[in-house]
C-alpha positions as a Markdown table, in Angstrom:
| # | Residue | x | y | z |
|---|---|---|---|---|
| 1 | Met | -29.0 | -15.5 | 6.4 |
| 2 | Gln | -26.8 | -12.5 | 5.7 |
| 3 | Val | -23.5 | -11.7 | 7.5 |
| 4 | Tyr | -20.8 | -9.1 | 6.9 |
| 5 | Arg | -17.1 | -8.7 | 7.3 |
| 6 | Gly | -15.1 | -5.5 | 6.9 |
| 7 | Gln | -11.4 | -5.3 | 6.3 |
| 8 | Val | -8.7 | -4.0 | 3.9 |
| 9 | Ile | -7.1 | -6.0 | 1.0 |
| 10 | Glu | -4.4 | -5.3 | -1.4 |
| 11 | Asn | -5.2 | -4.0 | -4.9 |
| 12 | Tyr | -4.0 | -7.2 | -6.6 |
| 13 | Glu | -6.4 | -9.3 | -4.4 |
| 14 | Leu | -9.3 | -7.0 | -5.3 |
| 15 | Asn | -8.5 | -7.3 | -9.0 |
| 16 | Leu | -8.2 | -11.1 | -8.7 |
| 17 | Met | -11.7 | -11.3 | -7.3 |
| 18 | Lys | -13.1 | -8.9 | -9.9 |
| 19 | Asn | -11.7 | -11.0 | -12.6 |
| 20 | Asn | -13.0 | -14.3 | -11.2 |
| 21 | Ile | -16.8 | -13.7 | -10.8 |
| 22 | Gly | -18.5 | -17.0 | -10.4 |
| 23 | Glu | -15.4 | -18.8 | -9.2 |
| 24 | Phe | -14.6 | -19.9 | -5.7 |
| 25 | Leu | -12.7 | -18.2 | -2.9 |
| 26 | Ser | -11.2 | -20.0 | 0.1 |
| 27 | Met | -9.9 | -18.2 | 3.3 |
| 28 | Asn | -7.1 | -19.9 | 5.1 |
| 29 | Ser | -8.1 | -18.8 | 8.6 |
| 30 | Phe | -11.3 | -18.6 | 10.7 |
| 31 | Val | -13.5 | -15.8 | 9.4 |
| 32 | Ser | -15.2 | -13.5 | 12.0 |
| 33 | Thr | -18.4 | -11.9 | 10.6 |
| 34 | Ser | -21.3 | -9.9 | 12.0 |
| 35 | His | -25.1 | -9.7 | 11.5 |
| 36 | Asn | -24.6 | -6.0 | 11.7 |
| 37 | Arg | -23.4 | -4.3 | 8.5 |
| 38 | Leu | -22.5 | -1.1 | 10.3 |
| 39 | Val | -20.0 | -3.1 | 12.5 |
| 40 | Ala | -18.3 | -4.4 | 9.3 |
| 41 | Leu | -18.3 | -0.9 | 7.7 |
| 42 | Gln | -16.6 | 0.5 | 10.8 |
| 43 | Phe | -13.9 | -2.2 | 10.6 |
| 44 | Ala | -13.3 | -1.5 | 6.9 |
| 45 | Arg | -13.0 | 2.3 | 7.4 |
| 46 | Thr | -10.9 | 2.3 | 10.6 |
| 47 | Ser | -8.3 | -0.4 | 9.9 |
| 48 | Thr | -4.8 | 0.6 | 11.0 |
| 49 | Met | -3.3 | -1.6 | 8.3 |
| 50 | Ile | -4.4 | 0.4 | 5.3 |
| 51 | Arg | -1.7 | 1.6 | 2.8 |
| 52 | Asp | -1.8 | 3.3 | -0.5 |
| 53 | Asp | -1.9 | 0.0 | -2.3 |
| 54 | Met | -4.9 | -1.3 | -0.3 |
| 55 | Gln | -8.6 | -0.8 | -0.4 |
| 56 | Pro | -11.4 | -1.0 | 2.2 |
| 57 | Ile | -13.9 | -3.8 | 1.5 |
| 58 | Ile | -17.0 | -5.3 | 2.9 |
| 59 | Phe | -17.8 | -9.0 | 2.3 |
| 60 | Glu | -21.6 | -9.5 | 2.2 |
| 61 | Ile | -21.9 | -13.3 | 2.7 |
| 62 | Thr | -25.2 | -15.1 | 2.1 |
| 63 | Ile | -25.5 | -18.4 | 4.1 |
| 64 | Asp | -28.2 | -21.0 | 3.5 |
| 65 | Pro | -28.9 | -22.5 | 6.9 |
| 66 | Arg | -30.2 | -25.6 | 5.1 |
| 67 | Leu | -26.7 | -26.5 | 3.9 |
| 68 | Lys | -25.6 | -30.0 | 4.9 |
| 69 | Thr | -22.2 | -28.6 | 5.8 |
| 70 | Lys | -22.6 | -26.4 | 8.9 |
| 71 | Ala | -19.4 | -24.4 | 8.4 |
| 72 | Phe | -20.5 | -21.5 | 10.7 |
| 73 | Ala | -21.6 | -20.9 | 14.3 |
| 74 | Asp | -23.2 | -18.0 | 16.1 |
| 75 | Ile | -20.8 | -17.2 | 19.0 |
| 76 | Thr | -22.5 | -14.0 | 20.2 |
| 77 | Lys | -23.1 | -15.3 | 23.7 |
| 78 | Tyr | -19.4 | -16.4 | 24.0 |
| 79 | Ser | -17.9 | -13.2 | 22.5 |
| 80 | Ser | -16.4 | -10.4 | 24.6 |
| 81 | Phe | -18.1 | -7.9 | 22.2 |
| 82 | Ser | -21.7 | -9.1 | 22.1 |
| 83 | Lys | -22.9 | -6.0 | 20.3 |
| 84 | Glu | -20.9 | -7.2 | 17.2 |
| 85 | Gln | -23.4 | -10.2 | 16.8 |
| 86 | Glu | -20.5 | -12.4 | 15.7 |
| 87 | Ile | -20.8 | -15.3 | 13.4 |
| 88 | Leu | -17.6 | -17.4 | 13.1 |
| 89 | Ile | -17.0 | -19.3 | 9.8 |
| 90 | Met | -14.6 | -22.2 | 9.9 |
| 91 | Ile | -11.2 | -22.4 | 8.3 |
| 92 | Gly | -11.0 | -23.5 | 4.7 |
| 93 | Thr | -14.7 | -22.7 | 3.9 |
| 94 | Leu | -15.4 | -22.1 | 0.2 |
| 95 | Phe | -17.4 | -19.1 | -1.1 |
| 96 | Arg | -18.7 | -18.4 | -4.5 |
| 97 | Ile | -17.9 | -14.9 | -5.7 |
| 98 | Glu | -21.1 | -13.3 | -7.0 |
| 99 | Thr | -20.3 | -9.6 | -7.6 |
| 100 | Val | -17.6 | -7.1 | -6.7 |
| 101 | Ile | -18.7 | -3.5 | -6.9 |
| 102 | Lys | -17.7 | -0.1 | -5.5 |
| 103 | Asn | -20.2 | 1.6 | -3.1 |
| 104 | Glu | -19.5 | 5.3 | -3.7 |
| 105 | Asn | -21.7 | 6.4 | -0.8 |
| 106 | Asp | -19.8 | 4.3 | 1.8 |
| 107 | Arg | -16.5 | 4.7 | -0.1 |
| 108 | Val | -15.8 | 1.0 | 0.2 |
| 109 | Trp | -15.7 | -2.0 | -2.2 |
| 110 | Val | -18.5 | -4.6 | -1.7 |
| 111 | Ala | -17.9 | -8.2 | -2.5 |
| 112 | Arg | -21.1 | -10.3 | -2.4 |
| 113 | Leu | -20.2 | -14.0 | -1.6 |
| 114 | Ser | -22.4 | -17.1 | -1.1 |
| 115 | Leu | -21.4 | -20.0 | 1.1 |
| 116 | Ala | -20.8 | -22.9 | -1.2 |
| 117 | Ser | -22.6 | -26.2 | -0.6 |
| 118 | Glu | -20.8 | -29.5 | -0.9 |
| 119 | Asp | -22.6 | -30.1 | -4.2 |
| 120 | Asp | -21.7 | -26.8 | -5.8 |
| 121 | Phe | -19.6 | -27.1 | -9.0 |
| 122 | His | -18.7 | -30.7 | -8.1 |
| 123 | Leu | -17.2 | -29.5 | -4.8 |
| 124 | Arg | -18.0 | -32.7 | -2.8 |
| 125 | Glu | -14.6 | -34.2 | -3.7 |
| 126 | Ile | -12.8 | -30.9 | -2.9 |
| 127 | Tyr | -14.4 | -30.8 | 0.5 |
| 128 | Ser | -13.7 | -34.4 | 1.2 |
| 129 | His | -10.0 | -34.2 | 0.0 |
| 130 | Met | -9.4 | -30.9 | 1.8 |
| 131 | Lys | -10.7 | -32.4 | 5.1 |
| 132 | Gln | -8.9 | -35.8 | 4.7 |
| 133 | Lys | -5.7 | -34.8 | 2.9 |
| 134 | Ile | -4.9 | -31.2 | 3.6 |
| 135 | Gly | -6.6 | -30.3 | 6.9 |
| 136 | Glu | -5.8 | -26.9 | 8.2 |
| 137 | Asn | -2.3 | -26.7 | 6.6 |
| 138 | Thr | -3.6 | -25.7 | 3.2 |
| 139 | Thr | -1.0 | -24.2 | 0.7 |
| 140 | Leu | -1.2 | -23.4 | -2.9 |
| 141 | Asp | 1.1 | -26.4 | -3.6 |
| 142 | Ser | -1.1 | -28.9 | -1.7 |
| 143 | Leu | -4.2 | -27.4 | -3.4 |
| 144 | Gly | -2.5 | -27.7 | -6.8 |
| 145 | Lys | -1.6 | -31.3 | -6.2 |
| 146 | Leu | -5.2 | -32.0 | -5.2 |
| 147 | Leu | -6.6 | -30.4 | -8.3 |
| 148 | Leu | -4.2 | -32.4 | -10.5 |
| 149 | Arg | -5.4 | -35.6 | -8.8 |
| 150 | Met | -9.0 | -34.6 | -9.5 |
| 151 | Gly | -8.2 | -33.9 | -13.2 |
| 152 | Glu | -8.9 | -30.1 | -12.7 |
| 153 | Asn | -5.8 | -29.3 | -14.8 |
| 154 | Glu | -6.8 | -25.8 | -15.8 |
| 155 | Lys | -7.5 | -24.9 | -12.2 |
| 156 | Ala | -4.2 | -26.5 | -11.2 |
| 157 | Arg | -2.3 | -24.4 | -13.8 |
| 158 | Lys | -3.8 | -21.2 | -12.4 |
| 159 | Cys | -3.0 | -22.3 | -8.9 |
| 160 | Tyr | 0.7 | -22.9 | -9.6 |
| 161 | Glu | 0.9 | -19.7 | -11.7 |
| 162 | Arg | -0.3 | -17.8 | -8.7 |
| 163 | Met | 2.1 | -19.7 | -6.4 |
| 164 | Ile | 5.0 | -18.7 | -8.7 |
| 165 | Asn | 3.9 | -15.1 | -8.8 |
| 166 | Glu | 3.6 | -15.0 | -5.0 |
| 167 | Ile | 7.1 | -16.5 | -4.6 |
| 168 | Leu | 8.5 | -13.9 | -7.1 |
| 169 | Leu | 6.8 | -11.1 | -5.2 |
| 170 | Thr | 8.3 | -12.4 | -1.9 |
| 171 | Leu | 11.7 | -12.5 | -3.6 |
| 172 | Ala | 11.2 | -8.9 | -4.7 |
| 173 | Asp | 10.4 | -7.9 | -1.2 |
| 174 | Ala | 13.6 | -9.5 | 0.0 |
| 175 | Arg | 15.6 | -7.7 | -2.7 |
| 176 | Leu | 13.9 | -4.5 | -1.7 |
| 177 | Gly | 15.0 | -4.8 | 1.9 |
| 178 | Leu | 18.5 | -5.8 | 0.9 |
| 179 | Gly | 18.6 | -2.8 | -1.4 |
| 180 | Trp | 17.7 | -0.4 | 1.4 |
| 181 | Ala | 20.3 | -2.1 | 3.7 |
| 182 | His | 23.0 | -1.5 | 1.0 |
| 183 | Leu | 21.9 | 2.1 | 0.5 |
| 184 | Arg | 22.1 | 2.9 | 4.3 |
| 185 | Cys | 25.6 | 1.3 | 4.2 |
| 186 | Asn | 26.5 | 3.7 | 1.4 |
| 187 | Asn | 26.7 | 0.9 | -1.1 |
| 188 | Cys | 24.8 | 2.7 | -3.8 |
| 189 | Asp | 25.8 | 0.4 | -6.7 |
| 190 | Glu | 24.7 | -2.7 | -4.9 |
| 191 | Ser | 21.5 | -0.9 | -3.8 |
| 192 | Leu | 20.8 | 0.1 | -7.4 |
| 193 | Glu | 21.3 | -3.5 | -8.6 |
| 194 | Gln | 18.7 | -4.8 | -6.1 |
| 195 | Phe | 16.1 | -2.2 | -6.9 |
| 196 | Glu | 16.4 | -2.9 | -10.6 |
| 197 | Glu | 15.8 | -6.6 | -9.9 |
| 198 | Val | 12.7 | -5.6 | -7.9 |
| 199 | Leu | 11.5 | -3.4 | -10.7 |
| 200 | Gln | 11.9 | -6.3 | -13.2 |
| 201 | Ile | 9.9 | -8.7 | -11.0 |
| 202 | Arg | 7.1 | -6.3 | -10.2 |
| 203 | Glu | 6.6 | -5.3 | -13.8 |
| 204 | Tyr | 6.5 | -8.9 | -14.8 |
| 205 | Val | 4.0 | -10.1 | -12.1 |
| 206 | Leu | 1.9 | -6.9 | -11.5 |
| 207 | Gly | 2.1 | -5.0 | -14.8 |
| 208 | Glu | 3.9 | -1.8 | -15.7 |
| 209 | Asp | 1.2 | 0.5 | -14.2 |
| 210 | His | 0.9 | -1.1 | -10.7 |
| 211 | Ser | 1.4 | 1.1 | -7.7 |
| 212 | Ser | 4.3 | -1.1 | -6.5 |
| 213 | Val | 6.1 | -0.5 | -9.8 |
| 214 | Gly | 5.7 | 3.3 | -9.2 |
| 215 | Glu | 7.1 | 2.8 | -5.6 |
| 216 | Thr | 10.1 | 1.0 | -7.1 |
| 217 | Tyr | 10.8 | 3.8 | -9.5 |
| 218 | Ser | 10.7 | 6.3 | -6.6 |
| 219 | Phe | 13.3 | 4.2 | -4.8 |
| 220 | Leu | 15.5 | 4.1 | -7.9 |
| 221 | Gly | 15.3 | 7.8 | -8.0 |
| 222 | Glu | 16.5 | 8.1 | -4.4 |
| 223 | Val | 19.6 | 6.0 | -5.2 |
| 224 | His | 20.4 | 8.1 | -8.3 |
| 225 | Leu | 19.9 | 11.2 | -6.1 |
| 226 | Glu | 22.4 | 9.8 | -3.6 |
| 227 | Asn | 24.8 | 9.1 | -6.5 |
| 228 | Glu | 24.4 | 12.7 | -7.7 |
| 229 | Asn | 23.1 | 11.5 | -11.0 |
| 230 | Tyr | 20.3 | 14.0 | -11.2 |
| 231 | Glu | 19.2 | 13.4 | -14.8 |
| 232 | Lys | 18.5 | 9.7 | -14.0 |
| 233 | Thr | 16.9 | 10.9 | -10.8 |
| 234 | Val | 14.2 | 13.0 | -12.5 |
| 235 | Ile | 13.6 | 10.4 | -15.2 |
| 236 | Asp | 12.8 | 7.7 | -12.6 |
| 237 | Leu | 10.9 | 10.0 | -10.3 |
| 238 | Asn | 8.8 | 11.3 | -13.1 |
| 239 | Lys | 7.9 | 7.7 | -14.0 |
| 240 | Ala | 7.0 | 7.1 | -10.4 |
| 241 | Ile | 4.8 | 10.2 | -10.4 |
| 242 | Lys | 3.0 | 9.2 | -13.6 |
| 243 | Ile | 2.0 | 5.8 | -12.0 |
| 244 | Gln | 1.3 | 7.1 | -8.5 |
| 245 | Glu | -1.0 | 9.9 | -9.7 |
| 246 | Lys | -3.1 | 7.2 | -11.5 |
| 247 | Thr | -3.1 | 4.6 | -8.7 |
| 248 | Phe | -2.9 | 6.6 | -5.4 |
| 249 | Pro | -5.5 | 8.9 | -3.9 |
| 250 | Ser | -4.8 | 12.6 | -4.4 |
| 251 | Asn | -3.9 | 13.0 | -0.7 |
| 252 | Ser | -1.4 | 10.1 | -0.7 |
| 253 | Leu | 1.6 | 10.8 | 1.5 |
| 254 | Asp | 3.7 | 8.4 | -0.6 |
| 255 | Leu | 3.0 | 10.7 | -3.6 |
| 256 | Ala | 3.9 | 13.7 | -1.5 |
| 257 | Ala | 7.2 | 12.1 | -0.7 |
| 258 | Thr | 7.9 | 11.6 | -4.4 |
| 259 | Tyr | 7.0 | 15.2 | -5.1 |
| 260 | Asp | 9.4 | 16.3 | -2.4 |
| 261 | Ser | 12.3 | 14.1 | -3.7 |
| 262 | Ile | 12.0 | 15.4 | -7.3 |
| 263 | Gly | 11.9 | 18.9 | -5.8 |
| 264 | Asn | 15.2 | 18.2 | -4.2 |
| 265 | Ala | 16.6 | 17.0 | -7.6 |
| 266 | Tyr | 15.4 | 20.0 | -9.5 |
| 267 | Thr | 16.9 | 22.3 | -6.8 |
| 268 | Leu | 20.3 | 20.6 | -7.3 |
| 269 | Met | 19.9 | 21.0 | -11.0 |
| 270 | Glu | 19.2 | 24.7 | -10.4 |
| 271 | Lys | 15.7 | 24.3 | -12.0 |
| 272 | Tyr | 14.1 | 26.3 | -9.3 |
| 273 | Gly | 10.7 | 26.9 | -10.9 |
| 274 | Leu | 10.1 | 23.1 | -11.2 |
| 275 | Ala | 11.5 | 22.5 | -7.7 |
| 276 | Leu | 9.0 | 25.0 | -6.2 |
| 277 | Glu | 6.1 | 23.5 | -8.2 |
| 278 | Phe | 6.7 | 20.0 | -6.7 |
| 279 | Tyr | 7.5 | 21.3 | -3.2 |
| 280 | Glu | 4.2 | 23.1 | -3.2 |
| 281 | Lys | 2.4 | 19.9 | -4.3 |
| 282 | Ala | 4.0 | 18.0 | -1.5 |
| 283 | Leu | 3.2 | 20.8 | 1.0 |
| 284 | Lys | -0.5 | 20.9 | -0.1 |
| 285 | Ile | -1.0 | 17.2 | 0.5 |
| 286 | Arg | 0.8 | 17.2 | 3.8 |
| 287 | Gln | -1.2 | 20.2 | 5.1 |
| 288 | Arg | -4.4 | 18.5 | 4.0 |
| 289 | Thr | -3.6 | 15.2 | 5.5 |
| 290 | Leu | -1.4 | 15.7 | 8.6 |
| 291 | Leu | -1.6 | 17.7 | 11.8 |
| 292 | Pro | -0.3 | 21.3 | 11.5 |
| 293 | Asn | 2.8 | 20.6 | 13.6 |
| 294 | His | 3.8 | 17.4 | 11.8 |
| 295 | Pro | 7.6 | 17.0 | 11.1 |
| 296 | Gln | 6.9 | 16.3 | 7.4 |
| 297 | Ile | 5.4 | 19.7 | 7.0 |
| 298 | Ala | 8.5 | 21.2 | 8.7 |
| 299 | Ala | 10.7 | 19.2 | 6.3 |
| 300 | Val | 9.1 | 20.6 | 3.2 |
| 301 | Tyr | 9.3 | 24.1 | 4.6 |
| 302 | Lys | 13.0 | 23.5 | 5.2 |
| 303 | Asn | 13.5 | 22.3 | 1.6 |
| 304 | Ile | 11.7 | 25.3 | 0.2 |
| 305 | Gly | 14.0 | 27.5 | 2.3 |
| 306 | Trp | 17.0 | 25.7 | 1.0 |
| 307 | Met | 15.8 | 26.2 | -2.6 |
| 308 | Tyr | 15.4 | 29.9 | -2.1 |
| 309 | Lys | 18.9 | 30.0 | -0.4 |
| 310 | Cys | 20.3 | 28.4 | -3.5 |
| 311 | Lys | 18.5 | 30.9 | -5.6 |
| 312 | Lys | 20.0 | 33.7 | -3.4 |
| 313 | Arg | 16.6 | 34.9 | -2.3 |
| 314 | Tyr | 17.7 | 35.1 | 1.3 |
| 315 | Ser | 14.7 | 37.0 | 2.8 |
| 316 | Ile | 12.2 | 34.4 | 1.4 |
| 317 | Ala | 14.6 | 31.6 | 2.5 |
| 318 | Leu | 14.6 | 33.0 | 6.0 |
| 319 | Glu | 10.8 | 33.0 | 6.1 |
| 320 | Tyr | 10.6 | 29.3 | 5.3 |
| 321 | Tyr | 13.4 | 28.3 | 7.6 |
| 322 | Lys | 11.6 | 30.1 | 10.4 |
| 323 | Lys | 8.4 | 28.3 | 9.6 |
| 324 | Ser | 10.3 | 25.0 | 9.7 |
| 325 | Leu | 12.0 | 25.9 | 13.0 |
| 326 | Lys | 8.7 | 26.8 | 14.7 |
| 327 | Ile | 7.2 | 23.4 | 14.0 |
| 328 | Ser | 10.4 | 21.5 | 14.7 |
| 329 | Arg | 10.8 | 23.1 | 18.1 |
| 330 | Lys | 7.4 | 21.7 | 19.1 |
| 331 | Thr | 8.2 | 18.1 | 18.0 |
| 332 | Leu | 12.0 | 17.7 | 18.5 |
| 333 | Pro | 14.5 | 18.3 | 21.4 |
| 334 | Ser | 16.5 | 21.4 | 21.1 |
| 335 | Thr | 19.7 | 19.4 | 20.6 |
| 336 | His | 18.3 | 17.5 | 17.6 |
| 337 | Gln | 20.5 | 17.7 | 14.5 |
| 338 | Asn | 17.6 | 19.0 | 12.3 |
| 339 | Ile | 17.0 | 21.9 | 14.6 |
| 340 | Ile | 20.7 | 22.7 | 14.7 |
| 341 | Glu | 20.8 | 22.7 | 10.9 |
| 342 | Ile | 17.8 | 25.0 | 10.6 |
| 343 | Glu | 19.2 | 27.4 | 13.2 |
| 344 | Thr | 22.5 | 27.5 | 11.4 |
| 345 | Ala | 20.7 | 28.3 | 8.1 |
| 346 | Ile | 18.7 | 31.1 | 9.7 |
| 347 | His | 21.9 | 32.7 | 11.1 |
| 348 | Glu | 23.5 | 32.4 | 7.7 |
| 349 | Met | 20.5 | 34.1 | 6.0 |
| 350 | Glu | 20.5 | 36.9 | 8.5 |
| 351 | Ser | 24.2 | 37.4 | 8.0 |
| 352 | Lys | 23.9 | 37.5 | 4.2 |
| 353 | Met | 21.0 | 40.0 | 4.4 |
| 354 | Lys | 23.2 | 42.4 | 6.3 |
| 355 | Tyr | 25.5 | 42.9 | 3.4 |
């Protein structure tokens, strides 16, 4: 029997599966699947949770109905969505990873799994212990202890290494949030310290070219920009761009934000040619990805206007400020600070053009 599940997963989870073909995968929750591959494909493509560091994936799961462990049930007649032909797989079920490949036609990853039997790879003991000792409260620590008792020392080592890495990444997320809190409280030095700790952890756990490392460099660049240290700003933002261009899709809004930020830095450094180059890259992505009246498009028009104002090209600056204002008036109230700033800039440009 073949069933399917569509979802999105983080890049590091995808790489973990790709590097462990033939090994076993356990999911720590009930797994909803469907007989209908198109249903799974729709879930993978339309997930609202997808970010730049995530990938859509379909799990193609082969189930042998003759298995002694009946770890699945057809719940179609009980489901509110009978057309999904739902098969529910129980919590803690083990799967063997057969292949992980990219389906270019559907633009999703496909992981082919097979439901493991109790006899697979001496798994009878694992099933027994998981049911008797761990139950539904499975953690990496409890699994590691179980593997040590079974003499599976190498697997235990990998389990605890993963546990440490996950703890470190959680610590990095906490430091990241603390860094943003400090930045918004105008504590730039404390913010910088936290972001540098995040960078060190993410490089150690994920590698120097991971998208999360690129994200961290972009945040460091923002702090240096706030500190008016423009040389360090462009160094960190260029590092971010180098990684993001390799790891993000070409229409990534996160990449566009980094382009926009480095454009601001180059404007403040009076390197207007470079500023315009990156503003136009940001604008191109946002125009391709967002609705025509989106505030992020208005924002980059405003920044281009500001760049031309600094360059004393007032007529061109006026043109871009008006473009920004036209969009902003459709999305913001007339008393919004952003509209007031743009209107003030327009009056300033018109005044300068008279003399």
